[in-house]
Structure formats: structure tokens, C-alpha cells
N, CA and C atoms as an extended XYZ file, in Angstrom:
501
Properties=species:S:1:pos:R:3:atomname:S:1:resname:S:1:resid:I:1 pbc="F F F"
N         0.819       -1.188        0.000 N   UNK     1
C         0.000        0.000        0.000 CA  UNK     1
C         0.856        1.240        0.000 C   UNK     1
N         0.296        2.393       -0.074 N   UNK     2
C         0.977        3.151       -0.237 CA  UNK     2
C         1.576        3.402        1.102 C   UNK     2
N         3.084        3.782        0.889 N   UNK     3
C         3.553        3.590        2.324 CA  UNK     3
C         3.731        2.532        3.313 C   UNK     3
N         3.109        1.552        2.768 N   UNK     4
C         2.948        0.673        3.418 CA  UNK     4
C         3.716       -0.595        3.482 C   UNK     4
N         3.200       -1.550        4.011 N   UNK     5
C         3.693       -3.186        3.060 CA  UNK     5
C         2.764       -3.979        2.369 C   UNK     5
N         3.161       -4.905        1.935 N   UNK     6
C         2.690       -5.641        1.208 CA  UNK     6
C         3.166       -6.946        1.994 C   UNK     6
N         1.766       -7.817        2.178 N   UNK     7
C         2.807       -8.704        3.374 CA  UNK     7
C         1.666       -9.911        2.841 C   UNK     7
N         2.471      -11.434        2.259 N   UNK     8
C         1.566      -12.202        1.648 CA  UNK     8
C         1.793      -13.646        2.710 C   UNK     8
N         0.853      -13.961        3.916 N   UNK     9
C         0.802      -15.073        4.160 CA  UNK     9
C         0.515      -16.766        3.845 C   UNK     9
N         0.598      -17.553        4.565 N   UNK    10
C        -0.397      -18.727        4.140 CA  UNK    10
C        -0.592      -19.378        5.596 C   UNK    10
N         0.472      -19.184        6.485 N   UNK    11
C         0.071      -19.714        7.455 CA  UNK    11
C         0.971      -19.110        9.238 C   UNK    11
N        -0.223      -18.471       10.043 N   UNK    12
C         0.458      -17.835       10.906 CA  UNK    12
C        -0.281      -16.446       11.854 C   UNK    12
N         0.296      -15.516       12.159 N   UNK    13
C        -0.044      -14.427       12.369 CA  UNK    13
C         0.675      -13.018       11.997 C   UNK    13
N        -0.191      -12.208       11.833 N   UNK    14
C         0.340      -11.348       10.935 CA  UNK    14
C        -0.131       -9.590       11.610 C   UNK    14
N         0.603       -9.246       11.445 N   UNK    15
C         0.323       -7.967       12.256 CA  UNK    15
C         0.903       -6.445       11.133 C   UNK    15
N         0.217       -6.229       10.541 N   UNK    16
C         0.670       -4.850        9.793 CA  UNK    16
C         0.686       -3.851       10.469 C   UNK    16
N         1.506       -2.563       10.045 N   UNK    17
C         1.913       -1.318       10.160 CA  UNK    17
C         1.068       -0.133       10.334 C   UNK    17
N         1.206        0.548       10.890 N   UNK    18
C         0.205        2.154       11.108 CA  UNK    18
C         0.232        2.707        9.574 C   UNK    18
N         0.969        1.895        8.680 N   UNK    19
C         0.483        2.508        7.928 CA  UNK    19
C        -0.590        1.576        6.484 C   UNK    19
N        -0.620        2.386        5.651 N   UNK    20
C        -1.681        1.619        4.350 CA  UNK    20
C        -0.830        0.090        3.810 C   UNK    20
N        -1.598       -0.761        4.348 N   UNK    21
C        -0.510       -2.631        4.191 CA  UNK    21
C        -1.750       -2.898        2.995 C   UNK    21
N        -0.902       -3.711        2.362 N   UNK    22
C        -1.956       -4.962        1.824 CA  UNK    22
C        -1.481       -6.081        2.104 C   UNK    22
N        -2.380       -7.014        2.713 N   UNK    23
C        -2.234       -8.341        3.536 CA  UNK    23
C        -2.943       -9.125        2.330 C   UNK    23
N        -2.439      -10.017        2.010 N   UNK    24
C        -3.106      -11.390        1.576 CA  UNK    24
C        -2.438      -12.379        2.513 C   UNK    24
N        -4.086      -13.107        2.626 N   UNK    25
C        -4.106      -14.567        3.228 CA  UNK    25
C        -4.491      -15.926        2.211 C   UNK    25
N        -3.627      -17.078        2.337 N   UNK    26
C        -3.838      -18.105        1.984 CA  UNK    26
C        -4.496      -19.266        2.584 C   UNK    26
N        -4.068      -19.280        3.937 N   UNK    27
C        -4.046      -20.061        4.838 CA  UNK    27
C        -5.107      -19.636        5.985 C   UNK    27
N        -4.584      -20.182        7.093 N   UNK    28
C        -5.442      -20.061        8.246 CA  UNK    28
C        -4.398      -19.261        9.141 C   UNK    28
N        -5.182      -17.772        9.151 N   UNK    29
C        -4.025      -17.180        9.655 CA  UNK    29
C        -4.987      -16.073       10.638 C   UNK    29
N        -4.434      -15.245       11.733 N   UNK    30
C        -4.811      -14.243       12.681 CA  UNK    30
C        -4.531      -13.268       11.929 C   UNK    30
N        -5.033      -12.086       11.119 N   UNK    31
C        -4.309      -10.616       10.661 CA  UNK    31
C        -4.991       -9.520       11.783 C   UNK    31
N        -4.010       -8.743       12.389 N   UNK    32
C        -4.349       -7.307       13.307 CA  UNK    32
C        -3.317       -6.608       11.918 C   UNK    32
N        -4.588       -5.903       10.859 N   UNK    33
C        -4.241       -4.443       10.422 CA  UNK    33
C        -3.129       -3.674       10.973 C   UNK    33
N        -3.768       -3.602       12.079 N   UNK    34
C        -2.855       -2.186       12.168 CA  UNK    34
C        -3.749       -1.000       12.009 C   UNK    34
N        -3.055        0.728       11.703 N   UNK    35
C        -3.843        1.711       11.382 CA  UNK    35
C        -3.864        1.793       10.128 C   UNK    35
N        -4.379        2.765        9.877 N   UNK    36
C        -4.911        3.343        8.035 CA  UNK    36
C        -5.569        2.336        7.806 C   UNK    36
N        -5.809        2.599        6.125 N   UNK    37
C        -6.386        2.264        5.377 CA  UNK    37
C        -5.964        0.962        4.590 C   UNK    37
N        -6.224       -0.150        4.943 N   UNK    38
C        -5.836       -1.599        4.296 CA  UNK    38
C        -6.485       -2.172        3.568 C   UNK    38
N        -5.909       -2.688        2.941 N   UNK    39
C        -6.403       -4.029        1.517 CA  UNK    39
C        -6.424       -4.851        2.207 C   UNK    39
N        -7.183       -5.697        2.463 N   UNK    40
C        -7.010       -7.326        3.100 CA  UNK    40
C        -7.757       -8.539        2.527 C   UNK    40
N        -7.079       -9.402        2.146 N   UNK    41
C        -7.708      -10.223        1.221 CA  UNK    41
C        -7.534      -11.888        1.698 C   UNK    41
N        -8.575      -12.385        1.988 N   UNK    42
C        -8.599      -13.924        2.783 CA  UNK    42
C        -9.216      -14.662        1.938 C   UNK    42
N        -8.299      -15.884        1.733 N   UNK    43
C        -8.812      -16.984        0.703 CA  UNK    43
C        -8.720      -18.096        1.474 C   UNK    43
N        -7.603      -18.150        2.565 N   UNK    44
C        -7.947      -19.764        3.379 CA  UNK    44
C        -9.725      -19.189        4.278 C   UNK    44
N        -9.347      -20.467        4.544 N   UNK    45
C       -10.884      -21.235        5.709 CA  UNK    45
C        -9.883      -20.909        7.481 C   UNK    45
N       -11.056      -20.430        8.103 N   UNK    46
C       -11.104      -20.327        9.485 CA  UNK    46
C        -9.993      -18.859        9.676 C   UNK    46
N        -9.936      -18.163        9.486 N   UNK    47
C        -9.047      -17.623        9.569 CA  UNK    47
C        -9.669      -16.127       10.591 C   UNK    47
N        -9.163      -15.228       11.097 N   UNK    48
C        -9.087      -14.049       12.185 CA  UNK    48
C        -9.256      -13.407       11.243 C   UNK    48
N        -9.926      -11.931       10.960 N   UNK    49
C        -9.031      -10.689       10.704 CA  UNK    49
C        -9.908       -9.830       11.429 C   UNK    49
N        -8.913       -8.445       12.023 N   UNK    50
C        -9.253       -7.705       13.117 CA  UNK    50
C        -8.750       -6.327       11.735 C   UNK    50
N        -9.561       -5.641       11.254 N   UNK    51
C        -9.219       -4.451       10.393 CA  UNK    51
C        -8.449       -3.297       11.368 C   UNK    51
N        -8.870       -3.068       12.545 N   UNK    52
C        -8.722       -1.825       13.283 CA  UNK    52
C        -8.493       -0.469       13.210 C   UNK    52
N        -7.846        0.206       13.071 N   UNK    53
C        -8.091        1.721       12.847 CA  UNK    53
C        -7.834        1.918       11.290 C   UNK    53
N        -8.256        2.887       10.868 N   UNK    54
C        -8.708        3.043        9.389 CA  UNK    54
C       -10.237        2.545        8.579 C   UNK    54
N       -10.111        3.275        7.336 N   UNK    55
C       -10.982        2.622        6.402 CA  UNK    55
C       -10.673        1.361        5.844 C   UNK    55
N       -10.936       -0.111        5.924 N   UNK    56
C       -10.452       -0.724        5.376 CA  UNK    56
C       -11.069       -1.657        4.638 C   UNK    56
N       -10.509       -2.255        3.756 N   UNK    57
C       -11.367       -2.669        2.413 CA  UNK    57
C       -10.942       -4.899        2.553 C   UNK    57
N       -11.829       -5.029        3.024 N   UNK    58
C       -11.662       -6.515        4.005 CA  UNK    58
C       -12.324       -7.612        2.812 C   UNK    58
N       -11.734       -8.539        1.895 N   UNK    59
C       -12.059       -8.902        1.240 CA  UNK    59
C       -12.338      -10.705        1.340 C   UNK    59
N       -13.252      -11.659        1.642 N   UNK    60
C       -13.232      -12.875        1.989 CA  UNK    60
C       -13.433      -13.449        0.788 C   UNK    60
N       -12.633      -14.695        0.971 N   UNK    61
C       -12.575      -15.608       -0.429 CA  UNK    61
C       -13.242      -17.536        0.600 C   UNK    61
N       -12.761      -16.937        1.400 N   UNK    62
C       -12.784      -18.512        2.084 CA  UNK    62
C       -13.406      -19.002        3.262 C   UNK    62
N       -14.238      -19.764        3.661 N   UNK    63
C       -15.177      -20.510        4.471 CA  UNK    63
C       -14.765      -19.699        6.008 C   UNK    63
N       -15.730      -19.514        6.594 N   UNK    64
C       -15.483      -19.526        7.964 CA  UNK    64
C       -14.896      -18.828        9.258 C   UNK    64
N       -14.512      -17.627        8.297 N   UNK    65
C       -13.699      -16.508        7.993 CA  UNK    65
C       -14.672      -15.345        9.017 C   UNK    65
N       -13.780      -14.831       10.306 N   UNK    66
C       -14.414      -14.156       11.298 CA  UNK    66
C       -13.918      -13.008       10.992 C   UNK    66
N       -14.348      -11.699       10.504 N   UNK    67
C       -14.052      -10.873       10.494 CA  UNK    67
C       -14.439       -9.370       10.997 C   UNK    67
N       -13.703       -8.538       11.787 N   UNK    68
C       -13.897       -7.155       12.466 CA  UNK    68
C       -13.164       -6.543       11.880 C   UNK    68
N       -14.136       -5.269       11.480 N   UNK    69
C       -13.699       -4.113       10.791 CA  UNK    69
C       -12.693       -3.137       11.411 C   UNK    69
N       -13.598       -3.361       12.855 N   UNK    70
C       -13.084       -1.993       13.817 CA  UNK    70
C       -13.558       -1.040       13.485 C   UNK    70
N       -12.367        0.327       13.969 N   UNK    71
C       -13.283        1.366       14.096 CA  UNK    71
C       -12.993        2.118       12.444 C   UNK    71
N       -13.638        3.571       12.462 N   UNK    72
C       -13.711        3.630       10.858 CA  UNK    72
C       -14.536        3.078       10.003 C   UNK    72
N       -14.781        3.566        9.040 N   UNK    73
C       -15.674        3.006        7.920 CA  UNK    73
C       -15.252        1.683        6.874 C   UNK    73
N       -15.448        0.736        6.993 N   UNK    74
C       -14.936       -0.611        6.895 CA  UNK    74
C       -15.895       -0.696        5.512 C   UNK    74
N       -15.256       -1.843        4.552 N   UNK    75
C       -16.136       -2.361        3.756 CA  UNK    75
C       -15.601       -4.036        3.961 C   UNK    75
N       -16.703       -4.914        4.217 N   UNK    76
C       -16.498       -6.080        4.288 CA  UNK    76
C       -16.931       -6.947        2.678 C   UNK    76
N       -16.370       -7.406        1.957 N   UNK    77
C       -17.174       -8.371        0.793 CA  UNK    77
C       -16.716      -10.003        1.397 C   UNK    77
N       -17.794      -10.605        0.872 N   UNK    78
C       -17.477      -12.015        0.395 CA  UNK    78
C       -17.633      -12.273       -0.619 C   UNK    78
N       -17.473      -13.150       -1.049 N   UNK    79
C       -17.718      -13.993       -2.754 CA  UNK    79
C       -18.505      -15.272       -2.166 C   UNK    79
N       -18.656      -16.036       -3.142 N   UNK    80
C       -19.602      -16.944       -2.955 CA  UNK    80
C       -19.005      -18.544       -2.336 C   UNK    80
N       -17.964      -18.369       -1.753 N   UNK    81
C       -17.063      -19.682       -1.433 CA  UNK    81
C       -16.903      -18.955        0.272 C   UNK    81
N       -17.703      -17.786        0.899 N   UNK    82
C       -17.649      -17.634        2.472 CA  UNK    82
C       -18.174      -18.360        3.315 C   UNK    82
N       -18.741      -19.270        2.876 N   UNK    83
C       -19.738      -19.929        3.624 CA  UNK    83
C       -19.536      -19.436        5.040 C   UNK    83
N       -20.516      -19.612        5.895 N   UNK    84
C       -20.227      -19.652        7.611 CA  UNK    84
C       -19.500      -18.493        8.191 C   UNK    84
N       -19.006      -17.287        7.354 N   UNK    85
C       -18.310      -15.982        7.520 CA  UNK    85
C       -19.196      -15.504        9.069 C   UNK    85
N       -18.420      -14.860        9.997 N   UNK    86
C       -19.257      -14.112       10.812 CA  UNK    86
C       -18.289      -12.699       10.848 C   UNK    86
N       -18.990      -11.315       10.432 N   UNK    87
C       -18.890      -10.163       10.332 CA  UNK    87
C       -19.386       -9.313       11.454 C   UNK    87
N       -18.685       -8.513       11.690 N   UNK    88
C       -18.836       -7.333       12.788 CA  UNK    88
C       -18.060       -5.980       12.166 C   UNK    88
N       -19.389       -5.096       11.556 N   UNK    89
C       -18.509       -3.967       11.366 CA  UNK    89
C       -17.434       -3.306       12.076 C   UNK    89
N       -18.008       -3.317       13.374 N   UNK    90
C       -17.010       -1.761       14.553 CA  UNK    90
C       -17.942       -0.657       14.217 C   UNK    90
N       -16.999       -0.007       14.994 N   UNK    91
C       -17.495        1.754       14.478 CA  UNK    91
C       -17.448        2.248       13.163 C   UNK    91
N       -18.411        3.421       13.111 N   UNK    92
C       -17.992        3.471       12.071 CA  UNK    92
C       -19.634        2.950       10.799 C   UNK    92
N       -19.624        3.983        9.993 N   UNK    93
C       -20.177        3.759        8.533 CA  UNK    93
C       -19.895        2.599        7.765 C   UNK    93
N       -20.363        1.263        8.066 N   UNK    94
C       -19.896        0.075        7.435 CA  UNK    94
C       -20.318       -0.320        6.092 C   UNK    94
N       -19.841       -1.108        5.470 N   UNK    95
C       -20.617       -1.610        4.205 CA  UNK    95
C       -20.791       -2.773        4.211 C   UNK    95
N       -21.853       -4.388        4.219 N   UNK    96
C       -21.160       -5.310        4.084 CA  UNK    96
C       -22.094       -5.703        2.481 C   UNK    96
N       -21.130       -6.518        1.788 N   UNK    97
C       -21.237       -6.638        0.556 CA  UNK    97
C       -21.395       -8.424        0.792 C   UNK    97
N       -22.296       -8.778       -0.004 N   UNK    98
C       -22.560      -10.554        0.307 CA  UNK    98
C       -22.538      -11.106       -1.366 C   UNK    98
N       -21.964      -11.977       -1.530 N   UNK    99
C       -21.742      -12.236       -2.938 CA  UNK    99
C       -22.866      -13.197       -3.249 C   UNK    99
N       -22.941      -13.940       -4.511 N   UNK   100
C       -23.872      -14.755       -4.454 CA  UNK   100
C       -24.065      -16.087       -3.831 C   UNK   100
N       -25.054      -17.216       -3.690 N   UNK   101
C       -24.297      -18.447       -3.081 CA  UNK   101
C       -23.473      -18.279       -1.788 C   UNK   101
N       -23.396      -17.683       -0.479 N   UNK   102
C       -22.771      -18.015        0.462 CA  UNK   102
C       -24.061      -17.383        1.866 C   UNK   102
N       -23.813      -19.173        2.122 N   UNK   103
C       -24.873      -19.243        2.939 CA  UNK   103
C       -24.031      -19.519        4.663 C   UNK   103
N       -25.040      -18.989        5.660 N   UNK   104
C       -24.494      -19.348        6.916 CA  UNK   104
C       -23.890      -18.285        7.708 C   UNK   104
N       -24.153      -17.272        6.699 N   UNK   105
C       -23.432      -15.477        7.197 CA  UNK   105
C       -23.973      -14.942        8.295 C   UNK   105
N       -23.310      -14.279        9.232 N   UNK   106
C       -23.877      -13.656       10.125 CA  UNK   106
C       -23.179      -12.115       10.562 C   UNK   106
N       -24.016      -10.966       10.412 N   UNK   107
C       -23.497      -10.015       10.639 CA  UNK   107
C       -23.883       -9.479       12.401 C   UNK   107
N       -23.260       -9.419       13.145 N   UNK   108
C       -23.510       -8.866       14.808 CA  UNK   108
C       -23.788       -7.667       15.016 C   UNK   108
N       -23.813       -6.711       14.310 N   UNK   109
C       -23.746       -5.373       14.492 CA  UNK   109
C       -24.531       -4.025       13.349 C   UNK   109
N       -25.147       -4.994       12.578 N   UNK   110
C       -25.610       -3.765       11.177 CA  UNK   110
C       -26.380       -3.255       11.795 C   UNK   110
N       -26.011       -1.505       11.716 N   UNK   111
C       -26.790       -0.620       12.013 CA  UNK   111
C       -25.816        0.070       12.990 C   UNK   111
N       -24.512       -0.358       13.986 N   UNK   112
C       -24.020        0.305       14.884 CA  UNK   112
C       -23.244        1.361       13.875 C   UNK   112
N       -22.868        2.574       14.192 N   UNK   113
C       -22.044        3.210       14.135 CA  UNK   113
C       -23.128        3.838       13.052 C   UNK   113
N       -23.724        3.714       12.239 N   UNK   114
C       -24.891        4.474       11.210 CA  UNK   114
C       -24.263        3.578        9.609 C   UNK   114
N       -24.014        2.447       10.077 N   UNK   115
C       -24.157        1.521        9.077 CA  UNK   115
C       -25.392        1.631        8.016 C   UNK   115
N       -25.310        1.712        6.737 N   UNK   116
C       -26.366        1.918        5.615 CA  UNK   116
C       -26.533        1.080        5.084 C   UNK   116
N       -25.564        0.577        4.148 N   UNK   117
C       -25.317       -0.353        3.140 CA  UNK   117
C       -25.598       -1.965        3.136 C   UNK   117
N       -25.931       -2.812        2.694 N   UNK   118
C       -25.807       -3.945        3.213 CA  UNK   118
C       -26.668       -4.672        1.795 C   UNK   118
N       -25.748       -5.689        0.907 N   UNK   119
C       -25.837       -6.081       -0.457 CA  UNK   119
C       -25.770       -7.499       -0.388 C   UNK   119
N       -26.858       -8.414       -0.604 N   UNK   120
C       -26.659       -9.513       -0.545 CA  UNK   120
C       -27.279      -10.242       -1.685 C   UNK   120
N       -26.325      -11.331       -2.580 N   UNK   121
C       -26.471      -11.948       -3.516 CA  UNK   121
C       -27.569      -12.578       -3.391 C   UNK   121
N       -27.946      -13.129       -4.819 N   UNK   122
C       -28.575      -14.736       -4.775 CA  UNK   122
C       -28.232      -15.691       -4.057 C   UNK   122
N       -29.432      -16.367       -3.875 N   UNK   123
C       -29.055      -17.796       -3.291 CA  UNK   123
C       -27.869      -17.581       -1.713 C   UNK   123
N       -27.899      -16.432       -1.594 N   UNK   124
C       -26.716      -16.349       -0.116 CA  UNK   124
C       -27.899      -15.845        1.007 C   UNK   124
N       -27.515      -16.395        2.387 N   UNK   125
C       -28.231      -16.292        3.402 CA  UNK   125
C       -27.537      -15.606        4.310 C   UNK   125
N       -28.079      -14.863        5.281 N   UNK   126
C       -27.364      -13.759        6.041 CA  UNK   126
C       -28.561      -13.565        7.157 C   UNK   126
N       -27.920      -13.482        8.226 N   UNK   127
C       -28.621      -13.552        9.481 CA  UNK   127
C       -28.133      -12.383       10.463 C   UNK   127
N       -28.726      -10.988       10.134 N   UNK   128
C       -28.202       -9.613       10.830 CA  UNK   128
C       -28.717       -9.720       11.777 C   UNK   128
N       -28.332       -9.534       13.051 N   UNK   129
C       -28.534       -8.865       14.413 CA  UNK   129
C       -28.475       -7.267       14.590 C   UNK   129
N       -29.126       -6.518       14.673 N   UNK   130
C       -28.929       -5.042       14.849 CA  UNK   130
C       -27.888       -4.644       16.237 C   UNK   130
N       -27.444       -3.522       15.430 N   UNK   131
C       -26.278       -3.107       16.814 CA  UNK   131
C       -26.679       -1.630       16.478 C   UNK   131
N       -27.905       -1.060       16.169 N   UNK   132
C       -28.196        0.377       16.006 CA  UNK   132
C       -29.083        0.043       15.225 C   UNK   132
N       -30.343        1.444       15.119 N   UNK   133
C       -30.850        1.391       14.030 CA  UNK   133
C       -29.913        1.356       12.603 C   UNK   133
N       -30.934        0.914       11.890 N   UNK   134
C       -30.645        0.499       10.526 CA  UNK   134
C       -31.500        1.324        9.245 C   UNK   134
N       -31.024        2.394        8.727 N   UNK   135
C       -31.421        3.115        7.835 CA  UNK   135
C       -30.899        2.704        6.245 C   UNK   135
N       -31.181        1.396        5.272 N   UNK   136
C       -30.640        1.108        4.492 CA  UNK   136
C       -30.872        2.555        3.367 C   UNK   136
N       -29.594        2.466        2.369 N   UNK   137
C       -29.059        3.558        1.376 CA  UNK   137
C       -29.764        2.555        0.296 C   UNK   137
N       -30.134        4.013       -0.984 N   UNK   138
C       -30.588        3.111       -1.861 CA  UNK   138
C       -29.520        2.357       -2.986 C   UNK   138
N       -28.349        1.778       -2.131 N   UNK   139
C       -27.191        0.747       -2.811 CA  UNK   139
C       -27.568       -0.537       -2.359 C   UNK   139
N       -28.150       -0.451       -1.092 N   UNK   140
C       -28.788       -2.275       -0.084 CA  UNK   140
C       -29.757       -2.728       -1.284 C   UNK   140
N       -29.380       -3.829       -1.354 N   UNK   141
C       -30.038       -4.631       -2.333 CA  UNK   141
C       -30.294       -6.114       -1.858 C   UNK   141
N       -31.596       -6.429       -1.286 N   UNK   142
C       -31.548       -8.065       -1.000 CA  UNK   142
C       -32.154       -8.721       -1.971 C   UNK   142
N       -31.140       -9.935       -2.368 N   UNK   143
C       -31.750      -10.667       -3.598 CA  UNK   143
C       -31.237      -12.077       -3.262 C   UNK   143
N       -31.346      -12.316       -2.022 N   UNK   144
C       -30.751      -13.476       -1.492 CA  UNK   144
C       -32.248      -13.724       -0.106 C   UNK   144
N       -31.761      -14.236        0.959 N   UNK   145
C       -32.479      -14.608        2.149 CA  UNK   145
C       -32.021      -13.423        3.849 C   UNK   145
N       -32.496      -12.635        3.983 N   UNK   146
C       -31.860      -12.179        5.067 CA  UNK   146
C       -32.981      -11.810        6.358 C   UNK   146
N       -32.842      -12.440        7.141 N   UNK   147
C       -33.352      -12.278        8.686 CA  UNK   147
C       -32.963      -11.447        9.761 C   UNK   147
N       -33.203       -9.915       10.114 N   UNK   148
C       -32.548       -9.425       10.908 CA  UNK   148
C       -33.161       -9.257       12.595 C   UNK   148
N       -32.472       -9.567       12.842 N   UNK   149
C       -32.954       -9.204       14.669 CA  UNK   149
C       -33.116       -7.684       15.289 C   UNK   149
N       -34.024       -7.225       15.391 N   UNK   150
C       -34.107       -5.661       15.769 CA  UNK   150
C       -32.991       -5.403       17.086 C   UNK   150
N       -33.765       -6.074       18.504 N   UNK   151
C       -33.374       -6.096       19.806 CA  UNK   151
C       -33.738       -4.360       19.825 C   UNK   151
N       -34.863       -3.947       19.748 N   UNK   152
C       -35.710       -3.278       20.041 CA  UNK   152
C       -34.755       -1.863       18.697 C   UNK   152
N       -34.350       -1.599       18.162 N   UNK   153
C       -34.148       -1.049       17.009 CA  UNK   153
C       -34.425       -0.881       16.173 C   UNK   153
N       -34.602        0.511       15.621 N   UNK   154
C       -36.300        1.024       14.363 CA  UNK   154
C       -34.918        0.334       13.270 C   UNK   154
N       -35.734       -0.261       12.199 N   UNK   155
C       -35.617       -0.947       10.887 CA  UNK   155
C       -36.150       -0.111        9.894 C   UNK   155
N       -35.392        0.321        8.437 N   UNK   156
C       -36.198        1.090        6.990 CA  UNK   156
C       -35.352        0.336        6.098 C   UNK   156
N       -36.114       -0.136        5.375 N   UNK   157
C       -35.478       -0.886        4.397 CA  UNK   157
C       -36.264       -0.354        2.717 C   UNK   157
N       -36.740        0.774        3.514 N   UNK   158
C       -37.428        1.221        2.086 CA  UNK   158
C       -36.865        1.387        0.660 C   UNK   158
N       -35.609        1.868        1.167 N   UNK   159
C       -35.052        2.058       -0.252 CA  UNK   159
C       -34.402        0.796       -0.933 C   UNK   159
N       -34.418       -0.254       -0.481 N   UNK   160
C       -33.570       -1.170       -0.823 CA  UNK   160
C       -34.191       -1.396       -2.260 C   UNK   160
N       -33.549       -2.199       -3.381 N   UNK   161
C       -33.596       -2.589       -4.782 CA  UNK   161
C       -33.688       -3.375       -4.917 C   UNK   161
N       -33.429       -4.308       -3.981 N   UNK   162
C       -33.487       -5.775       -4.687 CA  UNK   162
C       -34.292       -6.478       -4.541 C   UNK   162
N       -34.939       -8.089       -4.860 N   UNK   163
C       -35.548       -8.720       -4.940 CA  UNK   163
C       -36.418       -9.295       -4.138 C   UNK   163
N       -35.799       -9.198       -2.998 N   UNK   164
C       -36.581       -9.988       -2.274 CA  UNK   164
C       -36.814       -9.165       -0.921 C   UNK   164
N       -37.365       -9.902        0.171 N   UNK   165
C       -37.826       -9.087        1.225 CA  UNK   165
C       -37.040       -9.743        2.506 C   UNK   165
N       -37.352       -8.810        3.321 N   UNK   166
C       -37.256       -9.351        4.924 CA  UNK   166
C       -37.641      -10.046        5.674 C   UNK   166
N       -37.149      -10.614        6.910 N   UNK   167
C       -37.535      -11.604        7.944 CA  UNK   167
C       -37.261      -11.071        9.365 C   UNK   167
């Protein structure tokens, strides 16, 4: 990254710099970011990542995959091989992006920090718990299965685009 490193695991723990890193994971590995703004990209199964300070752009390729944004405005994606992913924005304006096909997702927190966004494929299942109200942007698109838990938190999903509805 700029300024940063570039630091490519497969198996271990990994701890980047205060400044802008790009981390790729192969393996089953722990990543702590660090500060700024990071690339982080996970393709093994079971693996940690803790984003922490910064905007960071948290990318899952692989099963099982626990990931925290922290604080800052985080964007989380999966692709369709996350199966079983569990997501926690942090603070912070989150995005989480759900690819198609990945079922077993669970987000802990949409809505804390004034979270908007929240995009979920076909055929992918996602099971939100609210950690704040939830004011979806008209980018939220459900075209998959998603069930969210209020725990007494106002819900608008008016603007959303996509296909299908709520639970």
C-alpha cells in the first residue's frame, strides 16, 4: 500500500503497520491491520481478521472466515465460497457486501455506528442482528435470504432494490 507493506501469508499471524498494508491470506491465519487504510484479502478457511483503525477494504474468499472491521468506515465483501463468515462492522459507517451463493453469514452489528449499506447476492443467506438502528441507502439490495434481529431497534429498508424481502 501506499507507504505501506505488502505482506503475503499462508500460514500464521500477521500484524501490519500504522500505515496503508496490503495483507493477503492463503491459509489459516490471525491478521491485526494495524492503522490506516488496508487491503485485506482472505482466501484460506477459518481464519481471524481484526481491520482496526482506518478505512479498510476486508475482502473474503474462504469458508469460515471471522471478520472485524473496527473502528472507521470498513467495507467487508465475500464472494460466494464464504460460507459460515461471521462479520462485525465496529465503528464506524460500514458496508457489508454478500456475494452470491454463500450461505451461513452472520453479521452482529448492522446498524451500529450508522451503518447503511448492506448487499446480498442470490441464493446467499445472512442472518443480521442489529447493533443500532438500521437506515438502508438506496445501494442495499436483497436478492438473497436475510433475517434481521431488531433487539428493540427502528428498521427502513425502504429504499432497498433488490428482490426480495425481509424476515
Amino acid at each position: 500500500g501506499a507507504n505501506g507493506y505488502t505482506i503475503n501469508a499462508t500460514t500464521g499471524n500477521v500484524t501490519g503497520s500504522v500505515h496503508a498494508d496490503t495483507i493477503s491470506s492463503t491459509g489459516t491465519d490471525t491478521i491485526n491491520a494495524g492503522g490506516d487504510a488496508d487491503q485485506i484479502t482472505v482466501s484460506g478457511t477459518s481464519s481471524v481478521v481484526n481491520g482496526q483503525a482506518g478505512n479498510d477494504n476486508i475482502t473474503i474468499n474462504g469458508a469460515s472466515v471471522v471478520a472485524n472491521g473496527g473502528d472507521d468506515n470498513d467495507t467487508i465483501t465475500l464472494s460466494s465460497t464464504a460460507d459460515g463468515s461471521a462479520l462485525t462492522g465496529g465503528d464506524g459507517i460500514d458496508s457489508f457486501r454478500i456475494g452470491n451463493n454463500a450461505v451461513g453469514v452472520t453479521i452482529s452489528d448492522l446498524g451500529a455506528g450508522g451503518d447503511t449499506t448492506l448487499t446480498v447476492g442470490s441464493g446467499s443467506t445472512v442472518a443480521a442482528t442489529l447493533g443500532g438502528s438500521f437506515t438502508a441507502d438506496a445501494v442495499t439490495a436483497n436478492n438473497g435470504a436475510v433475517t434481521i434481529t431488531a433487539n428493540d431497534n427502528a428498521v427502513d429498508v425502504s429504499l432497498d432494490t433488490g428482490a426480495n424481502g425481509y424476515t
